[in-house]
Short mmCIF file of C-alpha atoms in Angstrom, two decimals:
data_model
loop_
_atom_site.label_atom_id
_atom_site.label_comp_id
_atom_site.label_asym_id
_atom_site.label_seq_id
_atom_site.Cartn_x
_atom_site.Cartn_y
_atom_site.Cartn_z
CA MET A 30 0.09 0.11 0.09
CA ASP A 31 1.33 3.29 -0.84
CA LEU A 32 1.10 5.67 2.17
CA ARG A 33 2.64 8.42 0.56
CA LEU A 34 -0.25 11.54 0.56
CA ASN A 35 -1.48 12.58 -2.89
CA GLU A 36 -1.44 16.23 -4.43
CA GLN A 37 -5.07 16.35 -2.97
CA GLN A 38 -3.96 15.59 0.68
CA VAL A 39 -0.87 17.86 0.59
CA MET A 40 -3.04 20.61 -0.43
CA LEU A 41 -5.36 19.30 2.78
CA ARG A 42 -2.57 19.34 5.12
CA GLU A 43 -1.01 22.85 3.79
CA SER A 44 -4.28 24.62 3.78
CA ALA A 45 -5.14 23.11 7.60
CA HIS A 46 -1.61 24.15 8.81
CA ARG A 47 -1.68 27.31 7.24
CA PHE A 48 -5.46 28.40 8.54
CA LEU A 49 -4.34 27.12 12.18
CA ARG A 50 -1.53 29.13 12.15
CA GLU A 51 -3.18 32.32 11.40
CA GLU A 52 -6.47 31.77 12.87
CA TYR A 53 -5.90 29.37 15.92
CA HIS A 54 -2.33 30.93 17.21
CA PHE A 55 -1.94 30.58 21.11
CA ASP A 56 -3.38 34.30 21.63
CA ALA A 57 -6.44 33.39 19.31
CA ARG A 58 -6.73 30.16 20.96
CA ARG A 59 -7.21 31.85 24.45
CA ALA A 60 -10.01 34.21 23.12
CA ASP A 61 -11.97 31.31 21.34
CA LEU A 62 -11.70 29.42 24.48
CA ALA A 63 -13.85 31.91 26.20
CA ASP A 64 -16.49 31.25 24.19
CA GLN A 65 -19.03 28.31 25.66
CA SER A 66 -19.09 26.67 22.05
CA PRO A 67 -15.43 26.97 20.72
CA GLY A 68 -13.48 25.60 17.84
CA LYS A 69 -14.15 28.07 15.00
CA TRP A 70 -17.08 25.87 13.22
CA ALA A 71 -18.26 28.11 10.90
CA GLN A 72 -14.70 28.45 9.47
CA ILE A 73 -13.87 25.00 9.34
CA GLY A 74 -17.91 24.12 8.05
CA HIS A 75 -16.77 26.58 5.01
CA LEU A 76 -13.19 25.08 4.62
CA GLY A 77 -15.24 21.59 4.15
CA TRP A 78 -13.24 19.82 6.76
CA PRO A 79 -16.29 18.09 8.25
CA GLY A 80 -17.09 16.49 5.37
CA ALA A 81 -13.55 15.77 4.16
CA SER A 82 -13.64 12.09 4.88
CA LEU A 83 -17.45 11.32 4.27
CA PRO A 84 -18.83 9.78 0.88
CA GLU A 85 -19.49 12.42 -1.99
CA GLU A 86 -23.24 11.46 -2.39
CA THR A 87 -23.99 12.87 1.16
CA GLY A 88 -21.76 15.76 0.18
CA GLY A 89 -18.55 15.10 1.56
CA LEU A 90 -15.02 15.26 -0.17
CA GLY A 91 -14.93 11.59 -1.02
CA GLY A 92 -11.98 11.05 1.01
CA SER A 93 -10.68 8.35 3.71
CA ALA A 94 -9.50 8.09 7.04
CA VAL A 95 -6.00 9.68 6.07
CA GLU A 96 -7.72 12.73 5.48
CA PHE A 97 -9.34 12.76 8.81
CA ALA A 98 -5.54 12.00 10.27
CA ILE A 99 -4.06 14.95 8.00
CA LEU A 100 -6.60 17.49 9.99
CA MET A 101 -6.21 15.75 13.50
CA GLU A 102 -2.50 16.22 13.19
CA GLU A 103 -2.45 19.42 12.25
CA MET A 104 -5.45 19.83 15.06
CA GLY A 105 -2.99 18.34 17.62
CA LYS A 106 -0.13 20.61 16.38
CA ALA A 107 -2.26 23.93 17.41
CA LEU A 108 -4.20 22.58 20.45
CA TYR A 109 -7.23 22.93 18.72
CA VAL A 110 -10.17 22.34 21.29
CA GLY A 111 -13.72 21.88 19.39
CA PRO A 112 -16.25 19.17 18.69
CA PHE A 113 -14.01 17.96 15.65
CA LEU A 114 -13.43 14.38 17.02
CA SER A 115 -16.50 14.09 18.55
CA THR A 116 -18.65 14.69 14.97
CA ALA A 117 -16.51 12.52 13.25
CA MET A 118 -17.33 9.61 15.21
CA VAL A 119 -20.65 10.36 15.07
CA ALA A 120 -20.61 10.36 11.59
CA ALA A 121 -18.56 7.16 11.43
CA MET A 122 -21.17 5.56 13.42
CA LEU A 123 -23.91 6.88 11.18
CA ARG A 124 -22.39 5.25 7.87
CA VAL A 125 -22.96 1.83 8.78
CA LEU A 126 -26.96 2.61 8.36
CA PRO A 127 -29.05 2.40 5.32
CA GLY A 128 -31.93 4.75 4.44
CA THR A 129 -32.28 8.54 4.03
CA ASP A 130 -33.04 9.07 7.94
CA ALA A 131 -29.02 8.56 8.29
CA ALA A 132 -28.16 10.16 5.09
CA ALA A 133 -29.71 13.37 5.82
CA LEU A 134 -27.75 13.41 9.24
CA LEU A 135 -24.62 13.09 7.36
CA ALA A 136 -25.23 15.71 4.61
CA ARG A 137 -25.85 18.15 7.50
CA ILE A 138 -22.75 17.08 9.06
CA ALA A 139 -20.75 17.28 5.65
CA ARG A 140 -22.21 20.80 4.87
CA GLY A 141 -20.71 22.17 8.66
CA GLU A 142 -24.14 22.53 9.88
CA ALA A 143 -24.43 20.09 12.70
CA ARG A 144 -22.05 18.95 15.22
CA ALA A 145 -22.34 15.82 17.31
CA ALA A 146 -21.91 14.15 20.28
CA PHE A 147 -21.79 10.27 21.57
CA ALA A 148 -23.12 9.81 24.87
CA HIS A 149 -21.57 6.49 25.79
CA GLY A 150 -19.32 6.40 28.88
CA GLU A 151 -21.26 6.14 32.46
CA PRO A 152 -20.70 6.40 36.06
CA GLY A 153 -17.93 3.88 37.37
CA GLY A 154 -16.95 2.70 33.95
CA ARG A 155 -13.52 2.63 32.94
CA GLY A 156 -13.28 2.83 29.31
CA PHE A 157 -14.99 2.27 25.66
CA PHE A 158 -15.46 -1.25 25.84
CA ASP A 159 -17.55 -1.45 29.04
CA ALA A 160 -21.23 -2.55 28.30
CA PRO A 161 -23.96 0.35 28.93
CA ARG A 162 -26.09 0.08 31.89
CA ALA A 163 -28.47 2.69 30.75
CA VAL A 164 -31.47 1.12 29.82
CA ALA A 165 -33.94 1.68 26.74
CA THR A 166 -37.48 0.52 27.04
CA ARG A 167 -40.31 0.66 24.35
CA GLU A 168 -43.05 3.11 24.99
CA GLY A 169 -45.28 3.37 21.65
CA ASP A 170 -43.21 4.45 18.69
CA ARG A 171 -39.95 5.97 20.80
CA PHE A 172 -38.19 4.46 23.15
CA VAL A 173 -37.05 6.06 26.59
CA ILE A 174 -33.87 6.14 28.10
CA ARG A 175 -33.11 5.88 32.06
CA GLY A 176 -29.52 5.92 33.46
CA GLY A 177 -26.45 8.19 33.55
CA LYS A 178 -23.55 9.23 31.15
CA ARG A 179 -20.17 10.83 32.17
CA LEU A 180 -17.55 12.44 29.88
CA VAL A 181 -19.76 12.99 27.13
CA TYR A 182 -17.28 15.41 24.67
CA ASP A 183 -18.83 18.36 23.32
CA LEU A 184 -22.46 17.43 24.01
CA VAL A 185 -22.85 21.44 25.04
CA ALA A 186 -22.26 22.25 21.27
CA ALA A 187 -24.20 19.11 19.78
CA ASP A 188 -26.67 19.37 17.24
CA ILE A 189 -26.71 15.37 17.16
CA VAL A 190 -26.76 13.16 19.80
CA LEU A 191 -26.17 9.44 19.79
CA VAL A 192 -26.31 7.17 23.27
CA SER A 193 -25.71 3.87 23.86
CA ALA A 194 -28.31 1.79 26.12
CA ALA A 195 -29.18 -1.68 27.09
CA ALA A 196 -31.95 -3.16 25.13
CA PRO A 197 -33.82 -6.48 25.37
CA SER A 198 -32.02 -7.79 22.45
CA GLY A 199 -28.52 -6.15 23.37
CA THR A 200 -26.74 -2.91 23.24
CA ALA A 201 -28.83 -0.32 21.20
CA ILE A 202 -27.78 2.89 19.60
CA LEU A 203 -30.45 5.43 20.09
CA LEU A 204 -30.82 9.22 18.70
CA LEU A 205 -31.39 11.56 21.66
CA GLU A 206 -33.60 14.35 21.60
CA PRO A 207 -31.60 17.52 22.28
CA PRO A 208 -30.93 16.85 26.12
CA LYS A 209 -32.66 19.86 28.32
CA SER A 210 -29.92 21.68 30.29
CA SER A 211 -30.94 21.06 33.53
CA SER A 212 -30.41 17.17 32.65
CA ARG A 213 -26.85 17.70 32.26
CA ARG A 214 -23.79 19.23 34.17
CA ASP A 215 -21.28 21.07 31.96
CA TYR A 216 -17.41 21.20 32.83
CA ALA A 217 -14.43 22.16 31.11
CA ASN A 218 -11.55 19.35 31.77
CA ILE A 219 -7.76 20.38 32.32
CA ASP A 220 -7.10 20.59 28.73
CA ASN A 221 -10.39 23.06 28.41
CA SER A 222 -12.09 20.87 26.32
CA ARG A 223 -15.82 20.80 26.75
CA ALA A 224 -17.90 17.63 28.50
CA SER A 225 -20.63 17.07 30.12
CA ASP A 226 -22.52 14.70 32.81
CA LEU A 227 -26.12 13.58 31.65
CA GLU A 228 -29.04 12.46 33.63
CA LEU A 229 -31.38 10.33 31.34
CA GLU A 230 -34.38 10.04 33.47
CA GLY A 231 -37.50 9.29 31.06
CA ALA A 232 -35.31 11.06 27.90
CA SER A 233 -36.90 10.37 24.66
CA ALA A 234 -35.37 8.54 21.80
CA ALA A 235 -35.66 7.24 18.63
CA LEU A 236 -34.06 3.53 18.09
CA LEU A 237 -31.10 3.60 15.32
CA ALA A 238 -29.50 -0.07 15.48
CA GLU A 239 -29.43 -2.69 18.04
CA GLY A 240 -27.71 -6.05 18.13
CA GLU A 241 -25.00 -6.77 15.19
CA THR A 242 -25.61 -3.47 13.45
CA ALA A 243 -24.93 -1.50 16.79
CA ALA A 244 -21.85 -3.52 17.78
CA ARG A 245 -20.46 -2.89 13.75
CA MET A 246 -21.85 1.24 14.75
CA LEU A 247 -19.32 0.93 17.96
CA ASP A 248 -16.58 -0.79 16.17
CA GLU A 249 -16.74 2.32 13.73
CA ALA A 250 -16.66 4.96 16.46
CA PHE A 251 -13.57 3.14 17.92
CA TYR A 252 -11.55 2.93 14.78
CA TRP A 253 -12.02 6.64 14.07
CA ALA A 254 -11.55 7.79 17.26
CA SER A 255 -8.23 6.06 18.02
CA VAL A 256 -7.06 7.47 14.44
CA GLY A 257 -7.90 10.76 15.12
CA LEU A 258 -6.53 10.55 19.12
CA GLY A 259 -3.34 8.70 17.40
CA ALA A 260 -2.94 11.77 14.79
CA GLU A 261 -3.17 14.15 17.39
CA ALA A 262 -0.65 12.81 19.83
CA VAL A 263 1.81 12.77 16.89
CA GLY A 264 0.76 16.62 16.49
CA ILE A 265 0.99 17.22 20.18
CA ALA A 266 4.32 15.62 20.45
CA ASP A 267 5.84 16.55 17.62
CA HIS A 268 5.15 20.50 18.73
CA ALA A 269 6.13 19.54 22.45
CA LEU A 270 9.45 18.82 20.83
CA LYS A 271 9.60 21.86 18.73
CA HIS A 272 8.99 24.40 21.47
CA THR A 273 11.38 22.48 23.56
CA MET A 274 14.42 22.74 20.81
CA GLU A 275 13.52 26.34 20.61
CA TYR A 276 13.67 26.78 24.26
CA VAL A 277 16.89 24.90 24.99
CA ALA A 278 18.58 26.52 22.26
CA VAL A 279 17.95 30.18 23.79
CA ARG A 280 18.24 28.97 27.63
CA LYS A 281 21.60 29.28 29.27
CA GLN A 282 23.44 27.71 32.47
CA PHE A 283 26.47 28.07 33.19
CA GLY A 284 27.62 30.06 30.36
CA LYS A 285 26.25 27.87 27.78
CA ALA A 286 22.77 27.11 25.68
CA LEU A 287 20.87 23.88 27.42
CA ALA A 288 21.15 22.67 23.83
CA GLU A 289 25.14 22.39 24.02
CA PHE A 290 24.81 19.83 26.72
CA GLN A 291 25.10 16.02 25.95
CA VAL A 292 22.41 15.02 28.28
CA ILE A 293 20.19 17.25 26.97
CA GLN A 294 20.89 16.26 23.43
CA HIS A 295 20.06 12.55 24.09
CA ARG A 296 16.79 13.37 25.69
CA ILE A 297 15.59 15.14 22.57
CA SER A 298 16.85 12.51 20.13
CA ASP A 299 15.00 10.22 22.19
CA MET A 300 12.05 12.24 22.05
CA PHE A 301 12.41 12.32 18.29
CA VAL A 302 12.52 8.37 18.08
CA GLU A 303 9.38 8.32 20.02
CA ILE A 304 7.69 10.42 18.10
CA GLU A 305 8.28 8.57 14.79
CA GLN A 306 7.53 4.96 16.15
CA LEU A 307 4.00 6.55 17.16
CA ARG A 308 3.94 7.82 13.54
CA SER A 309 4.65 4.02 12.09
CA LEU A 310 2.39 2.46 14.16
CA LEU A 311 -0.18 5.62 13.13
CA LEU A 312 0.25 4.70 9.50
CA TYR A 313 -0.11 0.95 10.01
CA ALA A 314 -3.77 1.80 11.85
CA LEU A 315 -5.01 3.46 8.24
CA SER A 316 -3.51 0.78 6.21
CA MET A 317 -6.16 -1.14 8.59
CA GLN A 318 -8.80 0.91 7.33
CA GLU A 319 -10.40 -2.09 5.00
CA ALA A 320 -8.72 -4.90 6.62
CA ALA A 321 -10.79 -7.36 8.84
CA PRO A 322 -12.63 -6.40 11.66
CA ASP A 323 -10.40 -7.84 14.28
CA GLU A 324 -7.24 -7.20 12.49
CA ARG A 325 -8.68 -3.20 12.50
CA ARG A 326 -9.31 -3.24 16.08
CA ARG A 327 -5.94 -4.71 17.12
CA ALA A 328 -4.18 -2.06 15.35
CA ALA A 329 -6.75 0.61 16.62
CA LEU A 330 -6.02 -0.54 20.26
CA GLY A 331 -2.26 -0.42 19.57
CA LEU A 332 -2.33 2.65 18.38
CA LYS A 333 -4.36 4.35 21.04
CA ILE A 334 -2.28 2.76 23.57
CA LEU A 335 1.04 4.01 22.22
CA ALA A 336 -0.45 7.40 21.69
CA GLY A 337 -1.34 8.41 25.13
CA GLN A 338 2.20 6.93 26.35
CA VAL A 339 3.99 8.91 23.85
CA ALA A 340 2.30 11.91 23.87
CA THR A 341 2.24 12.30 27.71
CA LYS A 342 6.42 11.15 27.60
CA VAL A 343 7.23 13.66 24.85
CA ALA A 344 5.20 16.54 26.36
CA GLY A 345 6.51 15.68 29.82
CA ASP A 346 9.69 15.66 29.22
CA GLY A 347 9.42 19.16 27.22
CA LEU A 348 7.85 20.16 30.16
CA HIS A 349 10.89 18.99 32.80
CA LEU A 350 13.26 20.58 30.34
CA HIS A 351 11.50 24.01 30.65
CA GLY A 352 11.68 23.81 34.20
CA GLY A 353 9.51 25.82 36.68
CA MET A 354 8.88 28.35 33.45
CA GLY A 355 7.16 25.36 31.81
CA MET A 356 4.47 25.17 34.15
CA THR A 357 2.92 28.48 34.02
CA ASP A 358 -0.39 29.07 31.86
CA GLU A 359 1.66 31.21 29.39
CA MET A 360 3.97 28.59 28.22
CA PRO A 361 2.52 26.30 25.54
CA ILE A 362 4.37 23.45 26.54
CA SER A 363 2.11 23.22 29.76
CA HIS A 364 -1.24 23.01 27.55
CA TYR A 365 0.65 20.32 25.45
CA TYR A 366 1.48 18.33 28.78
CA ARG A 367 -2.33 18.87 29.97
CA ARG A 368 -3.97 17.67 26.76
CA ALA A 369 -1.62 14.32 26.35
CA ARG A 370 -2.74 13.72 29.92
CA VAL A 371 -6.51 13.75 28.97
CA LEU A 372 -5.92 11.93 25.78
CA ASP A 373 -4.35 9.14 27.51
CA ALA A 374 -7.27 8.52 29.26
CA GLN A 375 -9.99 8.84 26.11
CA LEU A 376 -11.47 5.58 25.62
CA GLY A 377 -9.65 4.27 28.38
CA ASN A 378 -6.22 4.38 29.87
CA GLY A 379 -3.55 2.37 28.68
CA ASP A 380 -3.73 -0.31 31.62
CA TYR A 381 -7.45 -0.80 30.57
CA LEU A 382 -6.66 -1.11 26.55
CA LEU A 383 -3.70 -3.33 27.27
CA GLY A 384 -6.06 -6.09 28.97
CA ARG A 385 -8.65 -5.81 25.95
CA HIS A 386 -5.66 -6.03 23.42
CA SER A 387 -3.97 -8.87 25.32
CA ARG A 388 -7.61 -11.08 25.30
CA MET A 389 -7.72 -10.61 21.33
CA LEU A 390 -4.54 -12.08 21.34
CA ALA A 391 -4.89 -14.75 23.56
#
């Protein structure tokens, strides 16, 4: 498989880099975070990013997970905060479904008219593969959901909300009516991403899928989320290293720049090697997009595990080399480290996912 970017993909990467550099630089990012619904969605929708990986028949650009990874890597470099990943997860789930209703939702996403969220995690849960305990019961032609959801990313900005729940036939995926503000608690994580806790006591929803189809939707969600977080981790680590190299080149100790000390050079080299290992695993996971489900799932699991480890280590080493200055809010390295720690926990931490990966190999 040829993993080199084609001309259109190179142009996408360059345009994304230019937009984020000019419109989402560090000071602009601070201003954007003051908004209750950050992420410059209107501009991103105009650029066509939400539809970059969606089929042309839904109004998308006909790309693949590669285009998605390109955008997520650039967003990682810029420390982008917004509903792009959550919306891509939901779009991947909707693509499993036949019919005009799902196609209409995808068309809204492709045009940048709708943002989306997936309410899956629950109180006491450890990660993505925990079976939902929220219960969906049929009442007439609708379903009613009772239970709680935790750490629902980007719910505050979502126009489309999918939710998982236990149904008589197994796990079900439902389209939730927009939840009332009184039923949710919104907050910011340490990396400034927005999340919510949701109480579903009699919330009305429409059934989208159950049984095998619901399992396929969850599989798509995990693959696309892992690829997105893996690519973002590459961007985070790459720019954490960049900022660190710039800092040690000018910071002096004992009359010499830190970059002149051999021990610092060795640490910088180790950080570079870690990033390249992660980049290689990202390329492998991308090459598995059309592979058998078990092979693709193993690749996604391995990528997510390494993404959290590498992003946290590289950003943490960069923070250490910055010294006390690195802990201040004014230094970008502290923000890369915070984002890396949250990324490591998304979908489940390394120990949780490693256990899942080990059981697949048994």
